Amino acid sequence: LSTQREEQELYFIIPAAGIGSRMGSEVPKQYLEIAGETILTHTLKLFLGVKEINGGVVALSAEDDKALAIESESLWRVAGGATRTDSVAAGLYFLKEKLSGAGKDLNKIWVAVHDAARPGLKPEELSLFLRTVLEDAPQGGAIMALPAQDTVKRVDGEGLIVETLDRDSIWLAQTPQMAPLLTLIEATERAAREGAKVTDEASLLEYNGLSPKVYRGYPHNFKVTYPEDLQLMSLYFSERRE
């Protein structure tokens, strides 16, 4: 099994073309600062710093002229699209061109997609997840997720509870979300042809009849979406530095 792993390569895509409207700040949330660096810089450093990663793509808005605070021969920049799905697709096509041009076997390439605004994983946690998924090689891909701890209610348009769901089978999706490059490209093309609305890679794979495997994530791997999230993430970072 180890030889199989040695032949495989793993690349990441970080879609960061969004404007983070829910944050209500002047700058896109990936450019807000925690512990002296932008959220995006923390996230890129996290991925570029683990040995399982061979390289990666950051998808930025075409209007984004900010220089990345991180220089690496393994980091490539592409123009993202209007939605997360468009940005990830741009990254996938870029990787396909670049890696096939370099003579790589595309059947042995895996891709991990991660939200720019999730800088909270520790390198050893990310490494463990990436390594485990590559060893397991689940056919339908893989995602990090958290089991629901609270009681889950389904609510109607009036804000009234319709039913209480069994939380034992409910997981809250996080990222990274991983699958083989060619599987993701095929799934992306089909969803685009059929105009399917998908919110993440797992739902893209599900739309294509696959069942991604869930791996337990971490509470501190949350997405910085609202101003109070920024405060909480800053707290995690300051505790780690002490």
PDB file of C-alpha atoms in Angstrom:
ATOM      1  CA  LEU A   1       0.000   0.000   0.000  1.00  0.00           C
ATOM      2  CA  SER A   2       2.903   2.316   0.730  1.00  0.00           C
ATOM      3  CA  THR A   3       4.065   2.156  -2.905  1.00  0.00           C
ATOM      4  CA  GLN A   4       0.600   3.175  -4.061  1.00  0.00           C
ATOM      5  CA  ARG A   5       0.747   6.203  -1.779  1.00  0.00           C
ATOM      6  CA  GLU A   6       4.212   7.153  -3.023  1.00  0.00           C
ATOM      7  CA  GLU A   7       2.961   7.359  -6.589  1.00  0.00           C
ATOM      8  CA  GLN A   8       0.009   9.536  -5.637  1.00  0.00           C
ATOM      9  CA  GLU A   9       0.342  13.286  -5.543  1.00  0.00           C
ATOM     10  CA  LEU A  10      -1.849  15.726  -3.683  1.00  0.00           C
ATOM     11  CA  TYR A  11      -2.614  19.329  -4.611  1.00  0.00           C
ATOM     12  CA  PHE A  12      -4.877  21.889  -2.970  1.00  0.00           C
ATOM     13  CA  ILE A  13      -7.294  24.504  -4.264  1.00  0.00           C
ATOM     14  CA  ILE A  14      -8.270  27.464  -2.099  1.00  0.00           C
ATOM     15  CA  PRO A  15     -11.120  29.505  -3.568  1.00  0.00           C
ATOM     16  CA  ALA A  16     -10.627  33.096  -2.379  1.00  0.00           C
ATOM     17  CA  ALA A  17     -12.432  35.193  -4.967  1.00  0.00           C
ATOM     18  CA  GLY A  18     -15.351  36.007  -2.669  1.00  0.00           C
ATOM     19  CA  ILE A  19     -16.144  39.326  -1.068  1.00  0.00           C
ATOM     20  CA  GLY A  20     -17.388  38.035   2.306  1.00  0.00           C
ATOM     21  CA  SER A  21     -20.510  40.187   2.374  1.00  0.00           C
ATOM     22  CA  ARG A  22     -21.765  38.775   5.690  1.00  0.00           C
ATOM     23  CA  MET A  23     -18.744  40.094   7.523  1.00  0.00           C
ATOM     24  CA  GLY A  24     -19.842  43.672   6.844  1.00  0.00           C
ATOM     25  CA  SER A  25     -16.250  44.931   6.628  1.00  0.00           C
ATOM     26  CA  GLU A  26     -14.568  47.057   3.992  1.00  0.00           C
ATOM     27  CA  VAL A  27     -12.221  44.278   2.895  1.00  0.00           C
ATOM     28  CA  PRO A  28     -13.004  40.683   1.838  1.00  0.00           C
ATOM     29  CA  LYS A  29     -12.834  38.457   4.909  1.00  0.00           C
ATOM     30  CA  GLN A  30      -9.812  36.508   3.651  1.00  0.00           C
ATOM     31  CA  TYR A  31      -7.849  39.777   3.981  1.00  0.00           C
ATOM     32  CA  LEU A  32      -8.847  40.497   7.571  1.00  0.00           C
ATOM     33  CA  GLU A  33      -5.928  40.058   9.941  1.00  0.00           C
ATOM     34  CA  ILE A  34      -5.346  37.641  12.798  1.00  0.00           C
ATOM     35  CA  ALA A  35      -2.088  37.658  14.741  1.00  0.00           C
ATOM     36  CA  GLY A  36      -0.440  40.059  12.296  1.00  0.00           C
ATOM     37  CA  GLU A  37      -1.234  38.197   9.065  1.00  0.00           C
ATOM     38  CA  THR A  38      -4.267  37.910   6.822  1.00  0.00           C
ATOM     39  CA  ILE A  39      -6.561  34.900   7.170  1.00  0.00           C
ATOM     40  CA  LEU A  40      -5.647  33.867   3.608  1.00  0.00           C
ATOM     41  CA  THR A  41      -1.910  33.954   4.411  1.00  0.00           C
ATOM     42  CA  HIS A  42      -2.458  31.736   7.470  1.00  0.00           C
ATOM     43  CA  THR A  43      -4.467  29.258   5.379  1.00  0.00           C
ATOM     44  CA  LEU A  44      -1.923  29.151   2.539  1.00  0.00           C
ATOM     45  CA  LYS A  45       0.986  28.722   4.964  1.00  0.00           C
ATOM     46  CA  LEU A  46      -0.874  25.876   6.666  1.00  0.00           C
ATOM     47  CA  PHE A  47      -1.220  23.945   3.382  1.00  0.00           C
ATOM     48  CA  LEU A  48       2.204  24.761   1.964  1.00  0.00           C
ATOM     49  CA  GLY A  49       3.759  23.716   5.276  1.00  0.00           C
ATOM     50  CA  VAL A  50       2.637  20.065   5.364  1.00  0.00           C
ATOM     51  CA  LYS A  51       4.666  17.362   3.646  1.00  0.00           C
ATOM     52  CA  GLU A  52       1.682  15.580   2.084  1.00  0.00           C
ATOM     53  CA  ILE A  53       1.071  18.533  -0.257  1.00  0.00           C
ATOM     54  CA  ASN A  54       2.849  18.734  -3.624  1.00  0.00           C
ATOM     55  CA  GLY A  55       1.529  22.186  -4.542  1.00  0.00           C
ATOM     56  CA  GLY A  56      -1.641  24.185  -4.856  1.00  0.00           C
ATOM     57  CA  VAL A  57      -3.760  26.849  -6.438  1.00  0.00           C
ATOM     58  CA  VAL A  58      -5.341  29.940  -4.940  1.00  0.00           C
ATOM     59  CA  ALA A  59      -8.276  31.311  -6.960  1.00  0.00           C
ATOM     60  CA  LEU A  60      -8.574  35.070  -6.578  1.00  0.00           C
ATOM     61  CA  SER A  61     -10.979  37.578  -8.064  1.00  0.00           C
ATOM     62  CA  ALA A  62      -9.782  38.978 -11.396  1.00  0.00           C
ATOM     63  CA  GLU A  63     -10.031  42.463  -9.831  1.00  0.00           C
ATOM     64  CA  ASP A  64      -7.859  41.412  -6.904  1.00  0.00           C
ATOM     65  CA  ASP A  65      -4.483  43.053  -7.378  1.00  0.00           C
ATOM     66  CA  LYS A  66      -3.120  42.404  -3.880  1.00  0.00           C
ATOM     67  CA  ALA A  67       0.264  40.730  -3.760  1.00  0.00           C
ATOM     68  CA  LEU A  68       0.211  37.447  -1.864  1.00  0.00           C
ATOM     69  CA  ALA A  69       2.317  37.663   1.284  1.00  0.00           C
ATOM     70  CA  ILE A  70       3.699  34.240   0.546  1.00  0.00           C
ATOM     71  CA  GLU A  71       6.057  33.317  -2.261  1.00  0.00           C
ATOM     72  CA  SER A  72       6.409  29.682  -3.211  1.00  0.00           C
ATOM     73  CA  GLU A  73       7.219  27.767  -6.374  1.00  0.00           C
ATOM     74  CA  SER A  74       4.480  25.335  -5.369  1.00  0.00           C
ATOM     75  CA  LEU A  75       1.749  28.000  -5.229  1.00  0.00           C
ATOM     76  CA  TRP A  76      -0.066  29.128  -8.364  1.00  0.00           C
ATOM     77  CA  ARG A  77      -2.631  31.867  -8.749  1.00  0.00           C
ATOM     78  CA  VAL A  78      -5.677  31.662 -11.032  1.00  0.00           C
ATOM     79  CA  ALA A  79      -8.598  33.997 -11.679  1.00  0.00           C
ATOM     80  CA  GLY A  80     -11.636  32.738  -9.792  1.00  0.00           C
ATOM     81  CA  GLY A  81     -15.274  33.080 -10.815  1.00  0.00           C
ATOM     82  CA  ALA A  82     -18.530  34.490  -9.519  1.00  0.00           C
ATOM     83  CA  THR A  83     -19.197  31.507  -7.242  1.00  0.00           C
ATOM     84  CA  ARG A  84     -17.129  29.116  -5.174  1.00  0.00           C
ATOM     85  CA  THR A  85     -17.906  26.356  -7.686  1.00  0.00           C
ATOM     86  CA  ASP A  86     -16.578  28.515 -10.555  1.00  0.00           C
ATOM     87  CA  SER A  87     -13.384  29.282  -8.633  1.00  0.00           C
ATOM     88  CA  VAL A  88     -12.775  25.633  -7.783  1.00  0.00           C
ATOM     89  CA  ALA A  89     -13.447  24.680 -11.430  1.00  0.00           C
ATOM     90  CA  ALA A  90     -10.828  27.235 -12.561  1.00  0.00           C
ATOM     91  CA  GLY A  91      -8.368  25.609 -10.146  1.00  0.00           C
ATOM     92  CA  LEU A  92      -9.191  22.098 -11.366  1.00  0.00           C
ATOM     93  CA  TYR A  93      -8.690  22.981 -15.028  1.00  0.00           C
ATOM     94  CA  PHE A  94      -5.449  24.776 -14.215  1.00  0.00           C
ATOM     95  CA  LEU A  95      -4.112  21.710 -12.376  1.00  0.00           C
ATOM     96  CA  LYS A  96      -5.179  19.395 -15.186  1.00  0.00           C
ATOM     97  CA  GLU A  97      -3.299  21.474 -17.778  1.00  0.00           C
ATOM     98  CA  LYS A  98      -0.217  22.046 -15.645  1.00  0.00           C
ATOM     99  CA  LEU A  99       0.168  18.462 -14.434  1.00  0.00           C
ATOM    100  CA  SER A 100      -0.581  16.760 -17.739  1.00  0.00           C
ATOM    101  CA  GLY A 101       1.883  19.199 -19.352  1.00  0.00           C
ATOM    102  CA  ALA A 102       4.467  18.031 -16.815  1.00  0.00           C
ATOM    103  CA  GLY A 103       3.860  14.424 -17.852  1.00  0.00           C
ATOM    104  CA  LYS A 104       2.099  13.382 -14.626  1.00  0.00           C
ATOM    105  CA  ASP A 105      -0.410  10.528 -14.523  1.00  0.00           C
ATOM    106  CA  LEU A 106      -3.679  12.345 -13.812  1.00  0.00           C
ATOM    107  CA  ASN A 107      -5.204   9.129 -12.456  1.00  0.00           C
ATOM    108  CA  LYS A 108      -2.863   9.377  -9.474  1.00  0.00           C
ATOM    109  CA  ILE A 109      -3.611  12.993  -8.559  1.00  0.00           C
ATOM    110  CA  TRP A 110      -5.828  13.884  -5.605  1.00  0.00           C
ATOM    111  CA  VAL A 111      -7.135  17.364  -4.830  1.00  0.00           C
ATOM    112  CA  ALA A 112      -8.067  18.887  -1.467  1.00  0.00           C
ATOM    113  CA  VAL A 113     -10.331  21.955  -1.572  1.00  0.00           C
ATOM    114  CA  HIS A 114     -10.290  24.183   1.507  1.00  0.00           C
ATOM    115  CA  ASP A 115     -12.097  27.401   2.432  1.00  0.00           C
ATOM    116  CA  ALA A 116      -9.817  30.447   2.533  1.00  0.00           C
ATOM    117  CA  ALA A 117     -11.585  31.589   5.717  1.00  0.00           C
ATOM    118  CA  ARG A 118     -10.786  28.395   7.701  1.00  0.00           C
ATOM    119  CA  PRO A 119      -7.282  29.058   9.008  1.00  0.00           C
ATOM    120  CA  GLY A 120      -7.757  27.237  12.328  1.00  0.00           C
ATOM    121  CA  LEU A 121      -6.400  23.715  11.721  1.00  0.00           C
ATOM    122  CA  LYS A 122      -3.032  22.830  13.199  1.00  0.00           C
ATOM    123  CA  PRO A 123      -0.510  21.406  10.715  1.00  0.00           C
ATOM    124  CA  GLU A 124      -0.492  17.997  12.429  1.00  0.00           C
ATOM    125  CA  GLU A 125      -4.316  17.812  12.213  1.00  0.00           C
ATOM    126  CA  LEU A 126      -4.272  18.654   8.519  1.00  0.00           C
ATOM    127  CA  SER A 127      -1.465  16.139   7.892  1.00  0.00           C
ATOM    128  CA  LEU A 128      -3.321  13.363   9.671  1.00  0.00           C
ATOM    129  CA  PHE A 129      -6.481  13.954   7.633  1.00  0.00           C
ATOM    130  CA  LEU A 130      -4.672  14.137   4.275  1.00  0.00           C
ATOM    131  CA  ARG A 131      -2.569  11.054   5.015  1.00  0.00           C
ATOM    132  CA  THR A 132      -5.536   9.019   6.242  1.00  0.00           C
ATOM    133  CA  VAL A 133      -7.676   9.863   3.213  1.00  0.00           C
ATOM    134  CA  LEU A 134      -4.880   9.013   0.767  1.00  0.00           C
ATOM    135  CA  GLU A 135      -4.364   5.679   2.534  1.00  0.00           C
ATOM    136  CA  ASP A 136      -8.098   4.883   2.685  1.00  0.00           C
ATOM    137  CA  ALA A 137      -8.673   6.182  -0.870  1.00  0.00           C
ATOM    138  CA  PRO A 138     -12.485   6.282  -0.445  1.00  0.00           C
ATOM    139  CA  GLN A 139     -14.067   5.961  -3.881  1.00  0.00           C
ATOM    140  CA  GLY A 140     -16.538   8.789  -3.409  1.00  0.00           C
ATOM    141  CA  GLY A 141     -14.041  11.258  -1.942  1.00  0.00           C
ATOM    142  CA  ALA A 142     -13.794  12.511   1.629  1.00  0.00           C
ATOM    143  CA  ILE A 143     -14.640  15.486   3.789  1.00  0.00           C
ATOM    144  CA  MET A 144     -13.874  16.763   7.252  1.00  0.00           C
ATOM    145  CA  ALA A 145     -17.061  17.279   9.285  1.00  0.00           C
ATOM    146  CA  LEU A 146     -18.307  17.608  12.849  1.00  0.00           C
ATOM    147  CA  PRO A 147     -21.084  15.512  14.395  1.00  0.00           C
ATOM    148  CA  ALA A 148     -23.991  17.739  15.433  1.00  0.00           C
ATOM    149  CA  GLN A 149     -23.910  18.323  19.195  1.00  0.00           C
ATOM    150  CA  ASP A 150     -27.117  20.312  19.503  1.00  0.00           C
ATOM    151  CA  THR A 151     -30.620  19.050  18.860  1.00  0.00           C
ATOM    152  CA  VAL A 152     -31.390  19.708  15.191  1.00  0.00           C
ATOM    153  CA  LYS A 153     -34.716  21.246  14.147  1.00  0.00           C
ATOM    154  CA  ARG A 154     -36.157  21.515  10.672  1.00  0.00           C
ATOM    155  CA  VAL A 155     -38.036  24.806  10.391  1.00  0.00           C
ATOM    156  CA  ASP A 156     -40.563  26.162   7.865  1.00  0.00           C
ATOM    157  CA  GLY A 157     -40.643  29.605   6.225  1.00  0.00           C
ATOM    158  CA  GLU A 158     -42.545  31.054   9.195  1.00  0.00           C
ATOM    159  CA  GLY A 159     -39.869  30.025  11.662  1.00  0.00           C
ATOM    160  CA  LEU A 160     -41.988  27.195  13.081  1.00  0.00           C
ATOM    161  CA  ILE A 161     -40.482  23.793  13.857  1.00  0.00           C
ATOM    162  CA  VAL A 162     -41.617  21.113  11.430  1.00  0.00           C
ATOM    163  CA  GLU A 163     -39.688  18.215  12.951  1.00  0.00           C
ATOM    164  CA  THR A 164     -36.775  17.267  15.180  1.00  0.00           C
ATOM    165  CA  LEU A 165     -34.109  15.323  13.312  1.00  0.00           C
ATOM    166  CA  ASP A 166     -32.066  12.472  14.761  1.00  0.00           C
ATOM    167  CA  ARG A 167     -28.765  14.234  15.387  1.00  0.00           C
ATOM    168  CA  ASP A 168     -26.826  10.948  15.486  1.00  0.00           C
ATOM    169  CA  SER A 169     -26.909  10.894  11.690  1.00  0.00           C
ATOM    170  CA  ILE A 170     -26.313  14.642  11.238  1.00  0.00           C
ATOM    171  CA  TRP A 171     -22.830  15.974  10.496  1.00  0.00           C
ATOM    172  CA  LEU A 172     -21.859  19.590   9.814  1.00  0.00           C
ATOM    173  CA  ALA A 173     -19.611  19.851   6.767  1.00  0.00           C
ATOM    174  CA  GLN A 174     -16.217  21.501   7.012  1.00  0.00           C
ATOM    175  CA  THR A 175     -13.280  21.519   4.632  1.00  0.00           C
ATOM    176  CA  PRO A 176     -10.861  20.141   3.404  1.00  0.00           C
ATOM    177  CA  GLN A 177     -12.945  18.119   0.971  1.00  0.00           C
ATOM    178  CA  MET A 178     -10.968  15.673  -1.150  1.00  0.00           C
ATOM    179  CA  ALA A 179     -11.342  13.540  -4.245  1.00  0.00           C
ATOM    180  CA  PRO A 180      -9.282  12.416  -7.239  1.00  0.00           C
ATOM    181  CA  LEU A 181      -8.706  15.252  -9.739  1.00  0.00           C
ATOM    182  CA  LEU A 182     -10.400  13.482 -12.649  1.00  0.00           C
ATOM    183  CA  THR A 183     -13.435  12.561 -10.513  1.00  0.00           C
ATOM    184  CA  LEU A 184     -13.866  16.214  -9.529  1.00  0.00           C
ATOM    185  CA  ILE A 185     -13.486  17.451 -13.113  1.00  0.00           C
ATOM    186  CA  GLU A 186     -16.038  14.947 -14.420  1.00  0.00           C
ATOM    187  CA  ALA A 187     -18.473  15.854 -11.631  1.00  0.00           C
ATOM    188  CA  THR A 188     -17.966  19.585 -12.264  1.00  0.00           C
ATOM    189  CA  GLU A 189     -18.618  19.247 -15.987  1.00  0.00           C
ATOM    190  CA  ARG A 190     -21.790  17.255 -15.473  1.00  0.00           C
ATOM    191  CA  ALA A 191     -23.161  19.675 -12.859  1.00  0.00           C
ATOM    192  CA  ALA A 192     -22.373  22.612 -15.182  1.00  0.00           C
ATOM    193  CA  ARG A 193     -24.104  20.924 -18.148  1.00  0.00           C
ATOM    194  CA  GLU A 194     -27.197  20.206 -16.091  1.00  0.00           C
ATOM    195  CA  GLY A 195     -27.240  23.542 -14.257  1.00  0.00           C
ATOM    196  CA  ALA A 196     -27.090  21.877 -10.834  1.00  0.00           C
ATOM    197  CA  LYS A 197     -26.762  24.109  -7.787  1.00  0.00           C
ATOM    198  CA  VAL A 198     -24.074  22.718  -5.513  1.00  0.00           C
ATOM    199  CA  THR A 199     -22.553  24.430  -2.476  1.00  0.00           C
ATOM    200  CA  ASP A 200     -19.411  22.363  -1.928  1.00  0.00           C
ATOM    201  CA  GLU A 201     -17.395  19.504  -3.386  1.00  0.00           C
ATOM    202  CA  ALA A 202     -19.260  16.889  -1.354  1.00  0.00           C
ATOM    203  CA  SER A 203     -22.619  17.963  -2.785  1.00  0.00           C
ATOM    204  CA  LEU A 204     -21.026  18.013  -6.247  1.00  0.00           C
ATOM    205  CA  LEU A 205     -19.875  14.407  -5.766  1.00  0.00           C
ATOM    206  CA  GLU A 206     -23.269  13.425  -4.312  1.00  0.00           C
ATOM    207  CA  TYR A 207     -24.989  14.945  -7.347  1.00  0.00           C
ATOM    208  CA  ASN A 208     -22.890  12.569  -9.421  1.00  0.00           C
ATOM    209  CA  GLY A 209     -24.061   9.552  -7.447  1.00  0.00           C
ATOM    210  CA  LEU A 210     -20.999   9.247  -5.205  1.00  0.00           C
ATOM    211  CA  SER A 211     -20.967   9.025  -1.399  1.00  0.00           C
ATOM    212  CA  PRO A 212     -18.059  10.908   0.157  1.00  0.00           C
ATOM    213  CA  LYS A 213     -16.732   9.513   3.433  1.00  0.00           C
ATOM    214  CA  VAL A 214     -16.851  11.694   6.546  1.00  0.00           C
ATOM    215  CA  TYR A 215     -13.790  12.134   8.777  1.00  0.00           C
ATOM    216  CA  ARG A 216     -14.171  13.854  12.111  1.00  0.00           C
ATOM    217  CA  GLY A 217     -13.013  17.468  12.091  1.00  0.00           C
ATOM    218  CA  TYR A 218     -12.288  19.955  14.861  1.00  0.00           C
ATOM    219  CA  PRO A 219     -14.329  22.711  16.534  1.00  0.00           C
ATOM    220  CA  HIS A 220     -11.551  25.235  15.806  1.00  0.00           C
ATOM    221  CA  ASN A 221     -11.781  24.464  12.078  1.00  0.00           C
ATOM    222  CA  PHE A 222     -14.736  26.841  11.743  1.00  0.00           C
ATOM    223  CA  LYS A 223     -15.231  29.325   8.942  1.00  0.00           C
ATOM    224  CA  VAL A 224     -14.721  32.991   9.762  1.00  0.00           C
ATOM    225  CA  THR A 225     -18.046  34.392   8.559  1.00  0.00           C
ATOM    226  CA  TYR A 226     -19.226  36.947  11.114  1.00  0.00           C
ATOM    227  CA  PRO A 227     -17.280  39.563  13.130  1.00  0.00           C
ATOM    228  CA  GLU A 228     -17.509  37.483  16.333  1.00  0.00           C
ATOM    229  CA  ASP A 229     -15.838  34.566  14.491  1.00  0.00           C
ATOM    230  CA  LEU A 230     -12.818  36.769  13.941  1.00  0.00           C
ATOM    231  CA  GLN A 231     -12.537  37.422  17.674  1.00  0.00           C
ATOM    232  CA  LEU A 232     -12.797  33.715  18.484  1.00  0.00           C
ATOM    233  CA  MET A 233     -10.220  32.716  15.861  1.00  0.00           C
ATOM    234  CA  SER A 234      -7.862  35.433  17.141  1.00  0.00           C
ATOM    235  CA  LEU A 235      -8.194  33.892  20.593  1.00  0.00           C
ATOM    236  CA  TYR A 236      -7.194  30.448  19.307  1.00  0.00           C
ATOM    237  CA  PHE A 237      -4.152  31.913  17.582  1.00  0.00           C
ATOM    238  CA  SER A 238      -3.035  33.892  20.621  1.00  0.00           C
ATOM    239  CA  GLU A 239      -3.336  30.783  22.840  1.00  0.00           C
ATOM    240  CA  ARG A 240      -1.162  28.774  20.459  1.00  0.00           C
ATOM    241  CA  ARG A 241       1.602  31.357  20.513  1.00  0.00           C
ATOM    242  CA  GLU A 242       1.859  31.434  24.302  1.00  0.00           C
TER     243      GLU A 242
END
